[in-house]
mmCIF file of C-alpha atoms in Angstrom:
data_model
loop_
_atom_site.group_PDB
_atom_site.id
_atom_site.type_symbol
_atom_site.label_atom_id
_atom_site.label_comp_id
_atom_site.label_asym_id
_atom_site.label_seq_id
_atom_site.Cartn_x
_atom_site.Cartn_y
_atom_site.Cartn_z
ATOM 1 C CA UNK A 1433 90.320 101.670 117.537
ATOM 2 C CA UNK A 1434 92.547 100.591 114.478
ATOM 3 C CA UNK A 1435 94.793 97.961 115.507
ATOM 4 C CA UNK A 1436 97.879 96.179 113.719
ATOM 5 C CA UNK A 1437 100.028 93.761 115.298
ATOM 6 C CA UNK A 1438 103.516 92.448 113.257
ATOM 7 C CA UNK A 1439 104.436 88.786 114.422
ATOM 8 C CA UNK A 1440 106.635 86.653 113.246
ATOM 9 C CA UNK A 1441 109.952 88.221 113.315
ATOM 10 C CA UNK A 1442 113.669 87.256 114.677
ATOM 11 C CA UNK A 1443 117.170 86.141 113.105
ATOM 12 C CA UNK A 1444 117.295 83.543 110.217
ATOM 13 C CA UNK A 1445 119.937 82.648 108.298
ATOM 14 C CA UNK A 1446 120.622 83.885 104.493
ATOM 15 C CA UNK A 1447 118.760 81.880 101.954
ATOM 16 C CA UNK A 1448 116.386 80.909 104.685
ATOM 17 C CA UNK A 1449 112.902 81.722 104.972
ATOM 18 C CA UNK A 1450 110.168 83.615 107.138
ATOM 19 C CA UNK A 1451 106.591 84.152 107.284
ATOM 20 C CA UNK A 1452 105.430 87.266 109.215
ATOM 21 C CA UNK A 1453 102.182 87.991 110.398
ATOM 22 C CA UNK A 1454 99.952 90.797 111.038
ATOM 23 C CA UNK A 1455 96.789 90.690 112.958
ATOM 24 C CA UNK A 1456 94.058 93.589 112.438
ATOM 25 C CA UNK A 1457 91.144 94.961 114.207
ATOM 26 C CA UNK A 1458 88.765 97.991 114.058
ATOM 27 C CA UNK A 1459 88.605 98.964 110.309
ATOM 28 C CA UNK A 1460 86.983 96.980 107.404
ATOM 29 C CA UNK A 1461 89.333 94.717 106.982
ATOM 30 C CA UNK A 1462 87.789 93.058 103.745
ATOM 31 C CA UNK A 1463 87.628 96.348 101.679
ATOM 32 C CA UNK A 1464 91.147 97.085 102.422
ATOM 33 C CA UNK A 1465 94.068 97.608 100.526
ATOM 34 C CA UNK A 1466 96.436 96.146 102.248
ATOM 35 C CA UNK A 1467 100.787 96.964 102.550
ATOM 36 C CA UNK A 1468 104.167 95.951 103.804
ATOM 37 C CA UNK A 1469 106.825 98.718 104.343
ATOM 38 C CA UNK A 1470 110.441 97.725 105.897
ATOM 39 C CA UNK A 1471 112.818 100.712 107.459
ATOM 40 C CA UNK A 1472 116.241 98.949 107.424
ATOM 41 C CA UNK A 1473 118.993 100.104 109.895
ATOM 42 C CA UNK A 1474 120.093 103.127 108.471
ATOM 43 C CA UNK A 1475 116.385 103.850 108.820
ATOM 44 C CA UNK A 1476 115.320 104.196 105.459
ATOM 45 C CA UNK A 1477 111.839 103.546 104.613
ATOM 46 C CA UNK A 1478 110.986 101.250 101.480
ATOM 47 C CA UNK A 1479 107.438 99.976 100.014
ATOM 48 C CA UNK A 1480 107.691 96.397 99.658
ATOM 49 C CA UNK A 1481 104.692 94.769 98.906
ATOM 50 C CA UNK A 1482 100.340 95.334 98.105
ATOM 51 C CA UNK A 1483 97.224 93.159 98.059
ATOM 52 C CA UNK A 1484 94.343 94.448 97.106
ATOM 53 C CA UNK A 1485 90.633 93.186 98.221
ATOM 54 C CA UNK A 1486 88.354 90.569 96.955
ATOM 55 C CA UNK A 1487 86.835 92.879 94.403
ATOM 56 C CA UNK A 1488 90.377 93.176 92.634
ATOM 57 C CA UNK A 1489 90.811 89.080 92.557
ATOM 58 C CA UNK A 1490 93.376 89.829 95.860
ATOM 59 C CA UNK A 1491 95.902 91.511 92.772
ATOM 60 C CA UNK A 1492 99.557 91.771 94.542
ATOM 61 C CA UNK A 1493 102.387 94.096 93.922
ATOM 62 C CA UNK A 1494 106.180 94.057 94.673
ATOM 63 C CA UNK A 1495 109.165 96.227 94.759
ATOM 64 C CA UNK A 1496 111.545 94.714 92.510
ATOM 65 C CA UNK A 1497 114.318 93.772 95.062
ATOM 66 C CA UNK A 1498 111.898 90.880 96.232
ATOM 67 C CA UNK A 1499 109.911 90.254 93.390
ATOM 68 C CA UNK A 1500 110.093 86.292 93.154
ATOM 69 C CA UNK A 1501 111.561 86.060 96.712
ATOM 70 C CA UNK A 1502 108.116 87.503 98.424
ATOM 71 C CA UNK A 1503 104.945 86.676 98.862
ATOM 72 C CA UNK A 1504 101.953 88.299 99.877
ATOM 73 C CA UNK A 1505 98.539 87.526 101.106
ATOM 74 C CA UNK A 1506 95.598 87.664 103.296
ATOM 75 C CA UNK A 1507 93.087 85.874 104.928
ATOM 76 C CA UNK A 1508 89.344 87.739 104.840
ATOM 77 C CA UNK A 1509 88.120 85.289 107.537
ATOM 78 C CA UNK A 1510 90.730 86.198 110.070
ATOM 79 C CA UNK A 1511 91.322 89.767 108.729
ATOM 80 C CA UNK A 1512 94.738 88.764 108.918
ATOM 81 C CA UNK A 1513 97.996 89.994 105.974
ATOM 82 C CA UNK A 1514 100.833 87.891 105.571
ATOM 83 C CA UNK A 1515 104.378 88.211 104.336
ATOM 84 C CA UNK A 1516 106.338 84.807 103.172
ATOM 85 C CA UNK A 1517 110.234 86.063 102.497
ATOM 86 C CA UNK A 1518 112.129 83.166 100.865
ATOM 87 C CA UNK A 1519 115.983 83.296 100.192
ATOM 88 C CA UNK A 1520 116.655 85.751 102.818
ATOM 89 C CA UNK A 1521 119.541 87.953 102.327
ATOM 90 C CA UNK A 1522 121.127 90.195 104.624
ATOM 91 C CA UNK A 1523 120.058 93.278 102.928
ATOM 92 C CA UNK A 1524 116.481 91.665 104.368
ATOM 93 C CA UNK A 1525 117.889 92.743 107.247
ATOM 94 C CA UNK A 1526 115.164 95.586 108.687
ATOM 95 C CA UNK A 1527 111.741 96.524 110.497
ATOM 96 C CA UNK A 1528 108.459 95.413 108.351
ATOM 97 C CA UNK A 1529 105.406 97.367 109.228
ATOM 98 C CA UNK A 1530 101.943 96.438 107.985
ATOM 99 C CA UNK A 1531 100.312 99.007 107.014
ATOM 100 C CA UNK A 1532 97.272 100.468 105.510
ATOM 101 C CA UNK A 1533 95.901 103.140 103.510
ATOM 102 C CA UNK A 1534 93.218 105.639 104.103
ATOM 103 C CA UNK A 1535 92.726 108.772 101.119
ATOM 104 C CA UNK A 1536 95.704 106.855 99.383
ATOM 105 C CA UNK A 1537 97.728 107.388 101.860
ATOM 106 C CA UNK A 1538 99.614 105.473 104.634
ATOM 107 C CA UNK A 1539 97.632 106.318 107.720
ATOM 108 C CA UNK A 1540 97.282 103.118 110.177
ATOM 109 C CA UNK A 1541 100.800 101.548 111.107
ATOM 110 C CA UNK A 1542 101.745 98.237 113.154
ATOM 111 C CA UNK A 1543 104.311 98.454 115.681
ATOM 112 C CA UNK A 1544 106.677 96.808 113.600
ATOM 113 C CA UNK A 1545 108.762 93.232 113.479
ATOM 114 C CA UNK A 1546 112.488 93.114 113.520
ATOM 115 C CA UNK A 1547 113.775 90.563 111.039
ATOM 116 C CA UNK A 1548 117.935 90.036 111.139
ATOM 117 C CA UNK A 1549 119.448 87.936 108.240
ATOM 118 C CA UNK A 1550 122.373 87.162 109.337
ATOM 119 C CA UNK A 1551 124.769 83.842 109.889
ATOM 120 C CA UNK B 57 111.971 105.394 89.484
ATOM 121 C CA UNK B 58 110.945 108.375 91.292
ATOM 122 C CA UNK B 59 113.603 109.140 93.460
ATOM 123 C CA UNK B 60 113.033 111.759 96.738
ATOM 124 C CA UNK B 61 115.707 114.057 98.109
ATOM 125 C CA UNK B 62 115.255 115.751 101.401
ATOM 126 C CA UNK B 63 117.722 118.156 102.981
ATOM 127 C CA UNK B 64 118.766 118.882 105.367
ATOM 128 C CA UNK B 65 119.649 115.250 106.320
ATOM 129 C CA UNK B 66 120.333 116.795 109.949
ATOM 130 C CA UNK B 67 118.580 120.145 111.166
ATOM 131 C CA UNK B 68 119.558 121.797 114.955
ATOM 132 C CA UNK B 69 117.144 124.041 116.305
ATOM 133 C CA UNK B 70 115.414 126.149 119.421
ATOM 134 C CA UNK B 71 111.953 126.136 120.872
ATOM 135 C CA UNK B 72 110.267 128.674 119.251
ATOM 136 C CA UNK B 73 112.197 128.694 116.055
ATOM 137 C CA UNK B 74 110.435 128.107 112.362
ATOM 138 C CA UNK B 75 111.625 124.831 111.053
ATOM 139 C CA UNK B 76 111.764 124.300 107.137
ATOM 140 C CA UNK B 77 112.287 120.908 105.808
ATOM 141 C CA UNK B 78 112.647 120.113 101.739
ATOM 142 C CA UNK B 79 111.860 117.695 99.515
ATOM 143 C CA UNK B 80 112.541 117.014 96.232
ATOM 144 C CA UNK B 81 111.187 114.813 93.719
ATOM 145 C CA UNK B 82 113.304 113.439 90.541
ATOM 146 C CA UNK B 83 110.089 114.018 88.601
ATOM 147 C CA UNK B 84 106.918 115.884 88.559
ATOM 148 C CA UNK B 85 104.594 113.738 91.478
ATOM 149 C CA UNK B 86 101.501 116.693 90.888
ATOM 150 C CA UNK B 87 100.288 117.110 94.561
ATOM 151 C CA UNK B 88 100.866 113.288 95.560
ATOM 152 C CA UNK B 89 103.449 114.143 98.523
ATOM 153 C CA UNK B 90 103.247 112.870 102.483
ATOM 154 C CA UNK B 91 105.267 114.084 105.573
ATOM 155 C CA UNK B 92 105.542 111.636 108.203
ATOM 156 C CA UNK B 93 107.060 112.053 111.795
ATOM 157 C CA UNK B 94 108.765 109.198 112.975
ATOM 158 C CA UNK B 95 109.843 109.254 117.175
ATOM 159 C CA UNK B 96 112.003 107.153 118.153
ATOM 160 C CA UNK B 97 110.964 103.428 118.578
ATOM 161 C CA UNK B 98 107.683 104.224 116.786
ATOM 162 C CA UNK B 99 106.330 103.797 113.408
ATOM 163 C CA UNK B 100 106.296 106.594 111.439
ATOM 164 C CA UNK B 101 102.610 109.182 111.620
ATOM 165 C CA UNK B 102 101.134 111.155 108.825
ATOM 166 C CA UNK B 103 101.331 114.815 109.500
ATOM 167 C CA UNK B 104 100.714 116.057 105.962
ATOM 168 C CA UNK B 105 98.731 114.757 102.905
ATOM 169 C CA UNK B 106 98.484 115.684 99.167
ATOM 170 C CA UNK B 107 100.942 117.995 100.249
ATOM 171 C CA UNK B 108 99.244 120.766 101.914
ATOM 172 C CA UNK B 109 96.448 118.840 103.813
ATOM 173 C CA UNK B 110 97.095 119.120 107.494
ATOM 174 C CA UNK B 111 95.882 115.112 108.999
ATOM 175 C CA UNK B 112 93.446 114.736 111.462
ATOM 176 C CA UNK B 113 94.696 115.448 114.706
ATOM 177 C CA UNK B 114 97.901 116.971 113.999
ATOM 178 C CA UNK B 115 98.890 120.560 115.577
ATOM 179 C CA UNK B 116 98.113 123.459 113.326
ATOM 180 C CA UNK B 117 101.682 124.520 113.299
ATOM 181 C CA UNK B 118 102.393 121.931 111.002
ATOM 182 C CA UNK B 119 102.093 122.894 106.969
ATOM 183 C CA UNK B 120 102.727 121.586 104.010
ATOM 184 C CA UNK B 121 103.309 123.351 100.623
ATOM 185 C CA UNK B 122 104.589 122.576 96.779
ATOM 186 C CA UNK B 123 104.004 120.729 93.924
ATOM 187 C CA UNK B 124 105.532 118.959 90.673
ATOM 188 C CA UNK B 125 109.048 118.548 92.310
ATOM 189 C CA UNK B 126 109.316 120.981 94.722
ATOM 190 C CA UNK B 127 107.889 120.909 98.719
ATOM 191 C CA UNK B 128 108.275 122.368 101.930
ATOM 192 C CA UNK B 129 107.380 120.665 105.333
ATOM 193 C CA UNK B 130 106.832 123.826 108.092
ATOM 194 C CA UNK B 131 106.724 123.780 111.761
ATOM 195 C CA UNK B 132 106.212 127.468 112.594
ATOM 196 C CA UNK B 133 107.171 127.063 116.097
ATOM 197 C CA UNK B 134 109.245 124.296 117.263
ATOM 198 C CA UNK B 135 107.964 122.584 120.127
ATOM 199 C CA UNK B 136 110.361 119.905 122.398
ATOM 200 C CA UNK B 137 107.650 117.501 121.228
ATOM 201 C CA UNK B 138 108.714 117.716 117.857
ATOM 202 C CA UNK B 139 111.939 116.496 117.916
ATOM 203 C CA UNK B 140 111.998 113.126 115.418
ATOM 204 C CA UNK B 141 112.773 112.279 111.669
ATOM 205 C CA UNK B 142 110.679 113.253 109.368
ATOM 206 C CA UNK B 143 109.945 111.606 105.798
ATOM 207 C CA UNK B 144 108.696 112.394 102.561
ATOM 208 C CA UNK B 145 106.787 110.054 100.843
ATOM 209 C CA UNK B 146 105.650 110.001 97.483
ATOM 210 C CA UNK B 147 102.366 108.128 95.695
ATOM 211 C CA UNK B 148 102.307 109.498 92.343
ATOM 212 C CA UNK B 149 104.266 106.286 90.670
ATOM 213 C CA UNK B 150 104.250 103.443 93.047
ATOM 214 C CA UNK B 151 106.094 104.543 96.267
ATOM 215 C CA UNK B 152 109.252 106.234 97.704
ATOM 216 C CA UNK B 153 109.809 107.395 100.269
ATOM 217 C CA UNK B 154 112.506 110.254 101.328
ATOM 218 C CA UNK B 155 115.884 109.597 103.326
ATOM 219 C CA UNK B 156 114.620 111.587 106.259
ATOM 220 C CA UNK B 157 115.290 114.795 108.064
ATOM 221 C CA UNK B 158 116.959 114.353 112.160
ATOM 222 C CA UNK B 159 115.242 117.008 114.018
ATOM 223 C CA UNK B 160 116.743 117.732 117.140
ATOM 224 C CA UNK B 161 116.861 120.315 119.618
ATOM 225 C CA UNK B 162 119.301 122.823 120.072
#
């Protein structure tokens, strides 16, 4: 069974910083293209971030709104993605899912973390 | 940017009825169009892929249908089950995603 599990969440201050987590099981982990979506609270859905596998030197993608401000990465060994947000601001404010794809599409979700930027 | 339009942003209806949601893209996105159904406290599910592909595991009742800028999510007999938001999501540049449609229950 495919399993992701967002960590790492809660309520920072703007211009503060956050790493989130998210543990996976029961797919390939190494092959896989992994993403970060965030729904904010008017529940709108938006793409945030990419890494791509070993055989693509781990290339990385962002949305422009946190280009600069976001990074992403991964760890093979623990089949683990991994979302640093620097200089939080309180648009931040929203749900990140991990997520990855299957037929180019989004198919295997987390349950979600709740990040609050707020002072 | 491709930008996605779906209407209605709020749709009302019985058990039984057929349930039409759009979508509209701000450019021509071929076939590369996703419906998701998101329940409440959940993350969102694929229902639909490359438009017109029905997902593994999802009722038959659910279809999919358009291309270029145009598309059409059908349930084609509402079920009490089915009552959620449902997205559009597009891959064909990067990725947007839709404002949502609230499907409730009459």
């Amino acid at each position: 069974e495919v399993q992701l599990v967002e960590t790492g969440g809660g309520l920072v201050q703007p211009g503060k910083s956050l790493k989130l987590t998210c543990a996976t099981s029961g797919f390939t982990f190494n092959t896989a293209w992994m993403h970060w979506v965030r729904q904010s609270p008017d529940k709108r859905l938006e793409w945030i971030a990419r890494i791509k596998d070993k055989s693509k030197n781990y290339a990385t993608d962002y949305v422009e709104s946190v280009k600069g401000r976001f990074t992403i990465s991964r760890d093979d060994s623990k089949s683990g993605v991994y979302l640093q947000m620097n200089s939080l601001k309180e648009e931040d404010t929203a749900t990140y899912y991990c997520t990855t794809i299957r037929n180019y599409w989004f198919v295997y979700w987390g349950q979600g973390t709740l990040v609050t930027v707020s002072s | 940017d491709i930008q996605m339009t779906q209407s209605p942003s709020f749709l009302s209806a019985s058990v039984g009825d057929r349930v039409t949601l759009s979508c509209k893209a701000s450019q021509n996105i071929n076939k590369y169009l996703a419906w998701y159904q998101q329940k409440l406290g959940e993350a969102p599910k694929l229902l639909i892929y490359n438009a017109n592909s029905l997902q593994t595991g999802i009722p038959s009742r659910f279809s999919g249908s358009g291309s270029g800028t145009d598309f059409t999510l059908t349930i084609s007999s509402l079920q009490p089950e089915d009552v959620a938001t449902y997205f559009c999501l597009q891959h064909n540049s990067w990725y947007t995603f839709g404002a949502g449609t609230k499907l409730e229950l009459k």
